[in-house]
């Protein structure tokens, strides 16, 4: 088991094939997946799982499994993925949790662990979160990380134009060095 990081209540580790049933509880839940406009088919769950395993190999990181340290419960996924945002490569913090574990501060805690890992271990100068503008809980999580909206952009997904907020957190001095 490849453990990535610990927070006071949570342990984040790499996803393995045996996690498929837990992942599907989120990915096939229409309410959890409303930001994606559809619950995933079985094939889409397989593709999602394969994509995380490929990311670990190619990038050294991806979405990780979030486990409750006290009970061992499989709570959700949170991690760091490379995304193409309007033709720019960005490092994104992402988070999805099982509905029965929402509202306990788990997303905020896991995402804060990933933010610190991104800056302290990966040494990134910039971290983003792309959040559908109407996804209030996700926006609150991004804001709890100290992120600010840089701009609104439209993502074309599932045959729809979806306005997204690009939340950004940069190391002090980085924006200046880039000449902003
Ligand atoms: C987004 C998500 C991960 C948040 O998980 P969570 O563990 O419930 O979040 P937390 O308990 O850490 O709460 C985060 C904040 O959102 C707020 N929040 C939670 N549900 C909310 C709701 N329905 N409306 C408004 N705010 C909400 C909480 O009050 C908290 O705000 P605070 O920091 O001011 O206290 C969870 O809702 C989820 O898995 N959603 C589906 C997947 C998804 O949309 N992921 C994001 C894609 S960009």
PDB file of C-alpha atoms and ligand atoms in Angstrom:
ATOM      1  CA  UNK A   1       0.000   0.000   0.000  1.00  0.00           C
ATOM      2  CA  UNK A   2       1.503   3.278  -1.104  1.00  0.00           C
ATOM      3  CA  UNK A   3       0.693   5.895   1.554  1.00  0.00           C
ATOM      4  CA  UNK A   4       1.067   9.470   0.319  1.00  0.00           C
ATOM      5  CA  UNK A   5       0.197  11.611   3.316  1.00  0.00           C
ATOM      6  CA  UNK A   6      -1.618  11.790   6.648  1.00  0.00           C
ATOM      7  CA  UNK A   7      -3.745  14.535   8.172  1.00  0.00           C
ATOM      8  CA  UNK A   8      -5.158  14.524  11.729  1.00  0.00           C
ATOM      9  CA  UNK A   9      -8.114  12.285  10.801  1.00  0.00           C
ATOM     10  CA  UNK A  10      -7.268  11.003   7.327  1.00  0.00           C
ATOM     11  CA  UNK A  11      -4.787   8.886   5.421  1.00  0.00           C
ATOM     12  CA  UNK A  12      -4.343   9.312   1.664  1.00  0.00           C
ATOM     13  CA  UNK A  13      -2.938   6.403  -0.310  1.00  0.00           C
ATOM     14  CA  UNK A  14      -2.726   5.337  -3.921  1.00  0.00           C
ATOM     15  CA  UNK A  15      -5.868   3.769  -5.356  1.00  0.00           C
ATOM     16  CA  UNK A  16      -5.674   0.051  -6.209  1.00  0.00           C
ATOM     17  CA  UNK A  17      -7.966  -2.114  -8.362  1.00  0.00           C
ATOM     18  CA  UNK A  18      -9.720  -3.457  -5.233  1.00  0.00           C
ATOM     19  CA  UNK A  19     -11.043   0.071  -4.595  1.00  0.00           C
ATOM     20  CA  UNK A  20     -13.385  -0.142  -7.584  1.00  0.00           C
ATOM     21  CA  UNK A  21     -16.588  -0.787  -5.568  1.00  0.00           C
ATOM     22  CA  UNK A  22     -15.884   2.164  -3.258  1.00  0.00           C
ATOM     23  CA  UNK A  23     -15.083   4.430  -6.191  1.00  0.00           C
ATOM     24  CA  UNK A  24     -18.274   3.373  -7.964  1.00  0.00           C
ATOM     25  CA  UNK A  25     -20.346   4.391  -4.927  1.00  0.00           C
ATOM     26  CA  UNK A  26     -19.350   7.969  -5.758  1.00  0.00           C
ATOM     27  CA  UNK A  27     -19.016   7.826  -9.535  1.00  0.00           C
ATOM     28  CA  UNK A  28     -22.381   6.084 -10.020  1.00  0.00           C
ATOM     29  CA  UNK A  29     -24.268   8.325  -7.559  1.00  0.00           C
ATOM     30  CA  UNK A  30     -26.247  10.884  -9.623  1.00  0.00           C
ATOM     31  CA  UNK A  31     -26.298  13.347  -6.716  1.00  0.00           C
ATOM     32  CA  UNK A  32     -22.539  13.238  -6.122  1.00  0.00           C
ATOM     33  CA  UNK A  33     -21.960  13.489  -9.860  1.00  0.00           C
ATOM     34  CA  UNK A  34     -24.270  16.399 -10.576  1.00  0.00           C
ATOM     35  CA  UNK A  35     -21.302  18.608 -11.446  1.00  0.00           C
ATOM     36  CA  UNK A  36     -20.529  16.070 -14.207  1.00  0.00           C
ATOM     37  CA  UNK A  37     -24.210  15.962 -15.286  1.00  0.00           C
ATOM     38  CA  UNK A  38     -24.433  12.169 -15.219  1.00  0.00           C
ATOM     39  CA  UNK A  39     -23.723   9.123 -13.111  1.00  0.00           C
ATOM     40  CA  UNK A  40     -20.964   7.059 -14.692  1.00  0.00           C
ATOM     41  CA  UNK A  41     -21.539   3.814 -16.542  1.00  0.00           C
ATOM     42  CA  UNK A  42     -19.565   0.761 -15.504  1.00  0.00           C
ATOM     43  CA  UNK A  43     -17.179   1.374 -18.416  1.00  0.00           C
ATOM     44  CA  UNK A  44     -16.606   4.974 -17.320  1.00  0.00           C
ATOM     45  CA  UNK A  45     -15.748   3.794 -13.787  1.00  0.00           C
ATOM     46  CA  UNK A  46     -13.172   1.389 -15.262  1.00  0.00           C
ATOM     47  CA  UNK A  47     -11.698   4.188 -17.401  1.00  0.00           C
ATOM     48  CA  UNK A  48     -11.521   6.520 -14.360  1.00  0.00           C
ATOM     49  CA  UNK A  49      -9.687   3.847 -12.331  1.00  0.00           C
ATOM     50  CA  UNK A  50      -7.279   3.106 -15.195  1.00  0.00           C
ATOM     51  CA  UNK A  51      -6.607   6.841 -15.581  1.00  0.00           C
ATOM     52  CA  UNK A  52      -5.522   7.225 -11.930  1.00  0.00           C
ATOM     53  CA  UNK A  53      -3.158   4.219 -12.173  1.00  0.00           C
ATOM     54  CA  UNK A  54      -1.691   5.666 -15.375  1.00  0.00           C
ATOM     55  CA  UNK A  55      -1.248   9.060 -13.708  1.00  0.00           C
ATOM     56  CA  UNK A  56       0.761   7.515 -10.827  1.00  0.00           C
ATOM     57  CA  UNK A  57       3.137   6.004 -13.412  1.00  0.00           C
ATOM     58  CA  UNK A  58       3.398   9.045 -15.676  1.00  0.00           C
ATOM     59  CA  UNK A  59       3.156  11.963 -13.231  1.00  0.00           C
ATOM     60  CA  UNK A  60       3.913  10.409  -9.825  1.00  0.00           C
ATOM     61  CA  UNK A  61       0.537  11.591  -8.505  1.00  0.00           C
ATOM     62  CA  UNK A  62      -3.192  11.516  -9.269  1.00  0.00           C
ATOM     63  CA  UNK A  63      -6.389  11.194  -7.294  1.00  0.00           C
ATOM     64  CA  UNK A  64      -5.757   9.171  -4.132  1.00  0.00           C
ATOM     65  CA  UNK A  65      -8.064   7.165  -1.836  1.00  0.00           C
ATOM     66  CA  UNK A  66      -9.018   8.947   1.407  1.00  0.00           C
ATOM     67  CA  UNK A  67      -9.279   6.599   4.391  1.00  0.00           C
ATOM     68  CA  UNK A  68     -10.510   7.377   7.918  1.00  0.00           C
ATOM     69  CA  UNK A  69      -7.523   6.663  10.171  1.00  0.00           C
ATOM     70  CA  UNK A  70      -9.694   5.709  13.142  1.00  0.00           C
ATOM     71  CA  UNK A  71     -12.229   3.388  11.494  1.00  0.00           C
ATOM     72  CA  UNK A  72     -10.465   2.418   8.263  1.00  0.00           C
ATOM     73  CA  UNK A  73     -13.570   3.551   6.306  1.00  0.00           C
ATOM     74  CA  UNK A  74     -13.081   4.408   2.637  1.00  0.00           C
ATOM     75  CA  UNK A  75     -14.387   7.979   2.462  1.00  0.00           C
ATOM     76  CA  UNK A  76     -13.573   9.363  -0.951  1.00  0.00           C
ATOM     77  CA  UNK A  77     -10.934  10.543  -3.382  1.00  0.00           C
ATOM     78  CA  UNK A  78      -8.727  13.582  -3.243  1.00  0.00           C
ATOM     79  CA  UNK A  79      -5.484  14.357  -4.993  1.00  0.00           C
ATOM     80  CA  UNK A  80      -3.419  16.193  -7.545  1.00  0.00           C
ATOM     81  CA  UNK A  81      -3.912  15.840 -11.287  1.00  0.00           C
ATOM     82  CA  UNK A  82      -2.542  17.608 -14.325  1.00  0.00           C
ATOM     83  CA  UNK A  83      -5.302  19.315 -16.301  1.00  0.00           C
ATOM     84  CA  UNK A  84      -5.365  21.204 -19.547  1.00  0.00           C
ATOM     85  CA  UNK A  85      -7.121  24.503 -18.813  1.00  0.00           C
ATOM     86  CA  UNK A  86      -7.604  26.565 -21.949  1.00  0.00           C
ATOM     87  CA  UNK A  87      -4.382  25.105 -23.420  1.00  0.00           C
ATOM     88  CA  UNK A  88      -2.304  25.579 -20.281  1.00  0.00           C
ATOM     89  CA  UNK A  89      -1.014  22.701 -18.132  1.00  0.00           C
ATOM     90  CA  UNK A  90      -2.169  23.236 -14.582  1.00  0.00           C
ATOM     91  CA  UNK A  91      -1.791  21.216 -11.381  1.00  0.00           C
ATOM     92  CA  UNK A  92      -5.266  20.775  -9.933  1.00  0.00           C
ATOM     93  CA  UNK A  93      -6.451  19.679  -6.519  1.00  0.00           C
ATOM     94  CA  UNK A  94      -9.596  17.552  -6.893  1.00  0.00           C
ATOM     95  CA  UNK A  95     -11.981  15.974  -4.369  1.00  0.00           C
ATOM     96  CA  UNK A  96     -15.026  13.691  -4.413  1.00  0.00           C
ATOM     97  CA  UNK A  97     -16.501  12.000  -1.344  1.00  0.00           C
ATOM     98  CA  UNK A  98     -19.183   9.389  -0.653  1.00  0.00           C
ATOM     99  CA  UNK A  99     -22.417  11.224   0.089  1.00  0.00           C
ATOM    100  CA  UNK A 100     -22.843   9.561   3.488  1.00  0.00           C
ATOM    101  CA  UNK A 101     -19.588  11.216   4.607  1.00  0.00           C
ATOM    102  CA  UNK A 102     -20.325  14.766   3.464  1.00  0.00           C
ATOM    103  CA  UNK A 103     -20.468  17.739   5.864  1.00  0.00           C
ATOM    104  CA  UNK A 104     -17.832  16.468   8.268  1.00  0.00           C
ATOM    105  CA  UNK A 105     -15.011  18.662   7.023  1.00  0.00           C
ATOM    106  CA  UNK A 106     -13.269  15.692   5.359  1.00  0.00           C
ATOM    107  CA  UNK A 107     -12.950  17.391   1.959  1.00  0.00           C
ATOM    108  CA  UNK A 108     -11.413  20.506   3.489  1.00  0.00           C
ATOM    109  CA  UNK A 109      -8.971  18.451   5.540  1.00  0.00           C
ATOM    110  CA  UNK A 110      -7.921  16.145   2.683  1.00  0.00           C
ATOM    111  CA  UNK A 111      -7.598  19.016   0.203  1.00  0.00           C
ATOM    112  CA  UNK A 112      -5.446  21.001   2.670  1.00  0.00           C
ATOM    113  CA  UNK A 113      -3.123  17.983   2.945  1.00  0.00           C
ATOM    114  CA  UNK A 114      -2.883  17.840  -0.860  1.00  0.00           C
ATOM    115  CA  UNK A 115      -2.239  21.585  -1.099  1.00  0.00           C
ATOM    116  CA  UNK A 116       0.678  21.294   1.347  1.00  0.00           C
ATOM    117  CA  UNK A 117       2.001  18.239  -0.521  1.00  0.00           C
ATOM    118  CA  UNK A 118       1.812  20.130  -3.832  1.00  0.00           C
ATOM    119  CA  UNK A 119       3.874  23.058  -2.556  1.00  0.00           C
ATOM    120  CA  UNK A 120       6.214  21.300  -0.106  1.00  0.00           C
ATOM    121  CA  UNK A 121       6.852  17.947  -1.789  1.00  0.00           C
ATOM    122  CA  UNK A 122       6.177  18.528  -5.497  1.00  0.00           C
ATOM    123  CA  UNK A 123       7.483  22.088  -5.304  1.00  0.00           C
ATOM    124  CA  UNK A 124       4.789  23.525  -7.551  1.00  0.00           C
ATOM    125  CA  UNK A 125       4.611  27.325  -7.693  1.00  0.00           C
ATOM    126  CA  UNK A 126       0.878  27.273  -8.546  1.00  0.00           C
ATOM    127  CA  UNK A 127      -2.146  25.127  -7.716  1.00  0.00           C
ATOM    128  CA  UNK A 128      -5.624  25.435  -9.227  1.00  0.00           C
ATOM    129  CA  UNK A 129      -9.133  24.068  -8.759  1.00  0.00           C
ATOM    130  CA  UNK A 130     -11.659  24.155 -11.614  1.00  0.00           C
ATOM    131  CA  UNK A 131     -15.107  24.306 -10.076  1.00  0.00           C
ATOM    132  CA  UNK A 132     -18.500  24.607 -11.729  1.00  0.00           C
ATOM    133  CA  UNK A 133     -19.829  27.975 -10.685  1.00  0.00           C
ATOM    134  CA  UNK A 134     -22.974  26.442  -9.158  1.00  0.00           C
ATOM    135  CA  UNK A 135     -21.059  23.852  -7.082  1.00  0.00           C
ATOM    136  CA  UNK A 136     -21.257  25.688  -3.736  1.00  0.00           C
ATOM    137  CA  UNK A 137     -19.663  23.038  -1.486  1.00  0.00           C
ATOM    138  CA  UNK A 138     -16.735  22.612  -3.856  1.00  0.00           C
ATOM    139  CA  UNK A 139     -16.220  26.387  -4.027  1.00  0.00           C
ATOM    140  CA  UNK A 140     -16.185  26.503  -0.207  1.00  0.00           C
ATOM    141  CA  UNK A 141     -13.486  23.818  -0.127  1.00  0.00           C
ATOM    142  CA  UNK A 142     -11.342  25.764  -2.644  1.00  0.00           C
ATOM    143  CA  UNK A 143     -11.801  28.963  -0.628  1.00  0.00           C
ATOM    144  CA  UNK A 144     -10.837  27.172   2.594  1.00  0.00           C
ATOM    145  CA  UNK A 145      -7.457  26.441   0.939  1.00  0.00           C
ATOM    146  CA  UNK A 146      -6.856  30.162   0.464  1.00  0.00           C
ATOM    147  CA  UNK A 147      -7.610  29.997  -3.258  1.00  0.00           C
ATOM    148  CA  UNK A 148      -9.028  32.976  -5.143  1.00  0.00           C
ATOM    149  CA  UNK A 149     -10.987  33.061  -8.403  1.00  0.00           C
ATOM    150  CA  UNK A 150      -8.635  34.116 -11.198  1.00  0.00           C
ATOM    151  CA  UNK A 151     -11.248  33.968 -13.941  1.00  0.00           C
ATOM    152  CA  UNK A 152     -14.408  32.261 -15.147  1.00  0.00           C
ATOM    153  CA  UNK A 153     -14.037  30.040 -18.192  1.00  0.00           C
ATOM    154  CA  UNK A 154     -16.308  27.729 -20.126  1.00  0.00           C
ATOM    155  CA  UNK A 155     -15.628  24.016 -20.202  1.00  0.00           C
ATOM    156  CA  UNK A 156     -17.230  21.996 -22.940  1.00  0.00           C
ATOM    157  CA  UNK A 157     -18.199  18.691 -21.359  1.00  0.00           C
ATOM    158  CA  UNK A 158     -20.852  16.073 -22.087  1.00  0.00           C
ATOM    159  CA  UNK A 159     -22.113  18.170 -24.994  1.00  0.00           C
ATOM    160  CA  UNK A 160     -22.713  21.199 -22.776  1.00  0.00           C
ATOM    161  CA  UNK A 161     -21.060  24.542 -22.134  1.00  0.00           C
ATOM    162  CA  UNK A 162     -20.402  24.754 -18.397  1.00  0.00           C
ATOM    163  CA  UNK A 163     -19.074  27.933 -16.768  1.00  0.00           C
ATOM    164  CA  UNK A 164     -16.269  27.110 -14.317  1.00  0.00           C
ATOM    165  CA  UNK A 165     -14.401  29.237 -11.794  1.00  0.00           C
ATOM    166  CA  UNK A 166     -10.623  28.857 -11.988  1.00  0.00           C
ATOM    167  CA  UNK A 167      -9.473  29.012  -8.358  1.00  0.00           C
ATOM    168  CA  UNK A 168      -5.746  29.682  -7.976  1.00  0.00           C
ATOM    169  CA  UNK A 169      -3.199  29.660  -5.182  1.00  0.00           C
ATOM    170  CA  UNK A 170       0.348  30.792  -5.939  1.00  0.00           C
ATOM    171  CA  UNK A 171       3.455  30.960  -3.826  1.00  0.00           C
ATOM    172  CA  UNK A 172       4.129  34.552  -2.767  1.00  0.00           C
ATOM    173  CA  UNK A 173       6.292  36.258  -5.362  1.00  0.00           C
ATOM    174  CA  UNK A 174       5.493  33.791  -8.152  1.00  0.00           C
ATOM    175  CA  UNK A 175       2.925  35.957  -9.927  1.00  0.00           C
ATOM    176  CA  UNK A 176       5.397  38.854  -9.791  1.00  0.00           C
ATOM    177  CA  UNK A 177       8.183  36.739 -11.348  1.00  0.00           C
ATOM    178  CA  UNK A 178       5.841  35.790 -14.175  1.00  0.00           C
ATOM    179  CA  UNK A 179       5.452  39.489 -14.914  1.00  0.00           C
ATOM    180  CA  UNK A 180       1.806  39.746 -13.871  1.00  0.00           C
TER     181      UNK A 180
HETATM  182  C1  LIG B   1     -17.487  18.962  -2.717  1.00  0.00           C
HETATM  183  C2  LIG B   1     -17.423  17.865  -1.659  1.00  0.00           C
HETATM  184  C3  LIG B   1     -16.163  17.049  -1.865  1.00  0.00           C
HETATM  185  C4  LIG B   1     -17.402  18.528  -0.258  1.00  0.00           C
HETATM  186  O1  LIG B   1     -17.244  17.475   0.684  1.00  0.00           O
HETATM  187  P1  LIG B   1     -17.498  17.656   2.235  1.00  0.00           P
HETATM  188  O2  LIG B   1     -16.618  16.663   2.963  1.00  0.00           O
HETATM  189  O3  LIG B   1     -18.951  17.621   2.531  1.00  0.00           O
HETATM  190  O4  LIG B   1     -16.957  19.112   2.495  1.00  0.00           O
HETATM  191  P2  LIG B   1     -16.638  19.729   3.905  1.00  0.00           P
HETATM  192  O5  LIG B   1     -17.439  19.046   4.985  1.00  0.00           O
HETATM  193  O6  LIG B   1     -15.139  19.809   4.054  1.00  0.00           O
HETATM  194  O7  LIG B   1     -17.268  21.195   3.725  1.00  0.00           O
HETATM  195  C5  LIG B   1     -16.682  22.123   2.880  1.00  0.00           C
HETATM  196  C6  LIG B   1     -17.476  23.422   2.908  1.00  0.00           C
HETATM  197  O8  LIG B   1     -18.614  23.314   2.058  1.00  0.00           O
HETATM  198  C7  LIG B   1     -19.793  23.724   2.755  1.00  0.00           C
HETATM  199  N1  LIG B   1     -20.915  22.973   2.212  1.00  0.00           N
HETATM  200  C8  LIG B   1     -21.102  21.651   2.279  1.00  0.00           C
HETATM  201  N2  LIG B   1     -22.255  21.333   1.619  1.00  0.00           N
HETATM  202  C9  LIG B   1     -22.771  22.503   1.154  1.00  0.00           C
HETATM  203  C10 LIG B   1     -23.938  22.849   0.393  1.00  0.00           C
HETATM  204  N3  LIG B   1     -24.786  21.887  -0.023  1.00  0.00           N
HETATM  205  N4  LIG B   1     -24.131  24.133   0.066  1.00  0.00           N
HETATM  206  C11 LIG B   1     -23.275  25.092   0.464  1.00  0.00           C
HETATM  207  N5  LIG B   1     -22.146  24.829   1.181  1.00  0.00           N
HETATM  208  C12 LIG B   1     -21.905  23.547   1.521  1.00  0.00           C
HETATM  209  C13 LIG B   1     -19.485  23.368   4.192  1.00  0.00           C
HETATM  210  O9  LIG B   1     -20.287  24.128   5.073  1.00  0.00           O
HETATM  211  C14 LIG B   1     -18.035  23.786   4.257  1.00  0.00           C
HETATM  212  O10 LIG B   1     -17.954  25.201   4.342  1.00  0.00           O
HETATM  213  P3  LIG B   1     -17.070  25.927   5.454  1.00  0.00           P
HETATM  214  O11 LIG B   1     -15.645  25.646   5.023  1.00  0.00           O
HETATM  215  O12 LIG B   1     -17.456  27.346   5.338  1.00  0.00           O
HETATM  216  O13 LIG B   1     -17.450  25.273   6.763  1.00  0.00           O
HETATM  217  C15 LIG B   1     -18.654  16.930  -1.722  1.00  0.00           C
HETATM  218  O14 LIG B   1     -19.806  17.718  -1.680  1.00  0.00           O
HETATM  219  C16 LIG B   1     -18.655  16.062  -2.964  1.00  0.00           C
HETATM  220  O15 LIG B   1     -18.061  14.982  -3.007  1.00  0.00           O
HETATM  221  N6  LIG B   1     -19.375  16.530  -4.002  1.00  0.00           N
HETATM  222  C17 LIG B   1     -19.500  15.765  -5.240  1.00  0.00           C
HETATM  223  C18 LIG B   1     -18.232  15.765  -6.085  1.00  0.00           C
HETATM  224  C19 LIG B   1     -17.806  17.153  -6.478  1.00  0.00           C
HETATM  225  O16 LIG B   1     -18.615  17.955  -6.898  1.00  0.00           O
HETATM  226  N7  LIG B   1     -16.508  17.391  -6.332  1.00  0.00           N
HETATM  227  C20 LIG B   1     -15.913  18.663  -6.718  1.00  0.00           C
HETATM  228  C21 LIG B   1     -15.682  18.729  -8.196  1.00  0.00           C
HETATM  229  S1  LIG B   1     -14.924  20.305  -8.608  1.00  0.00           S
END
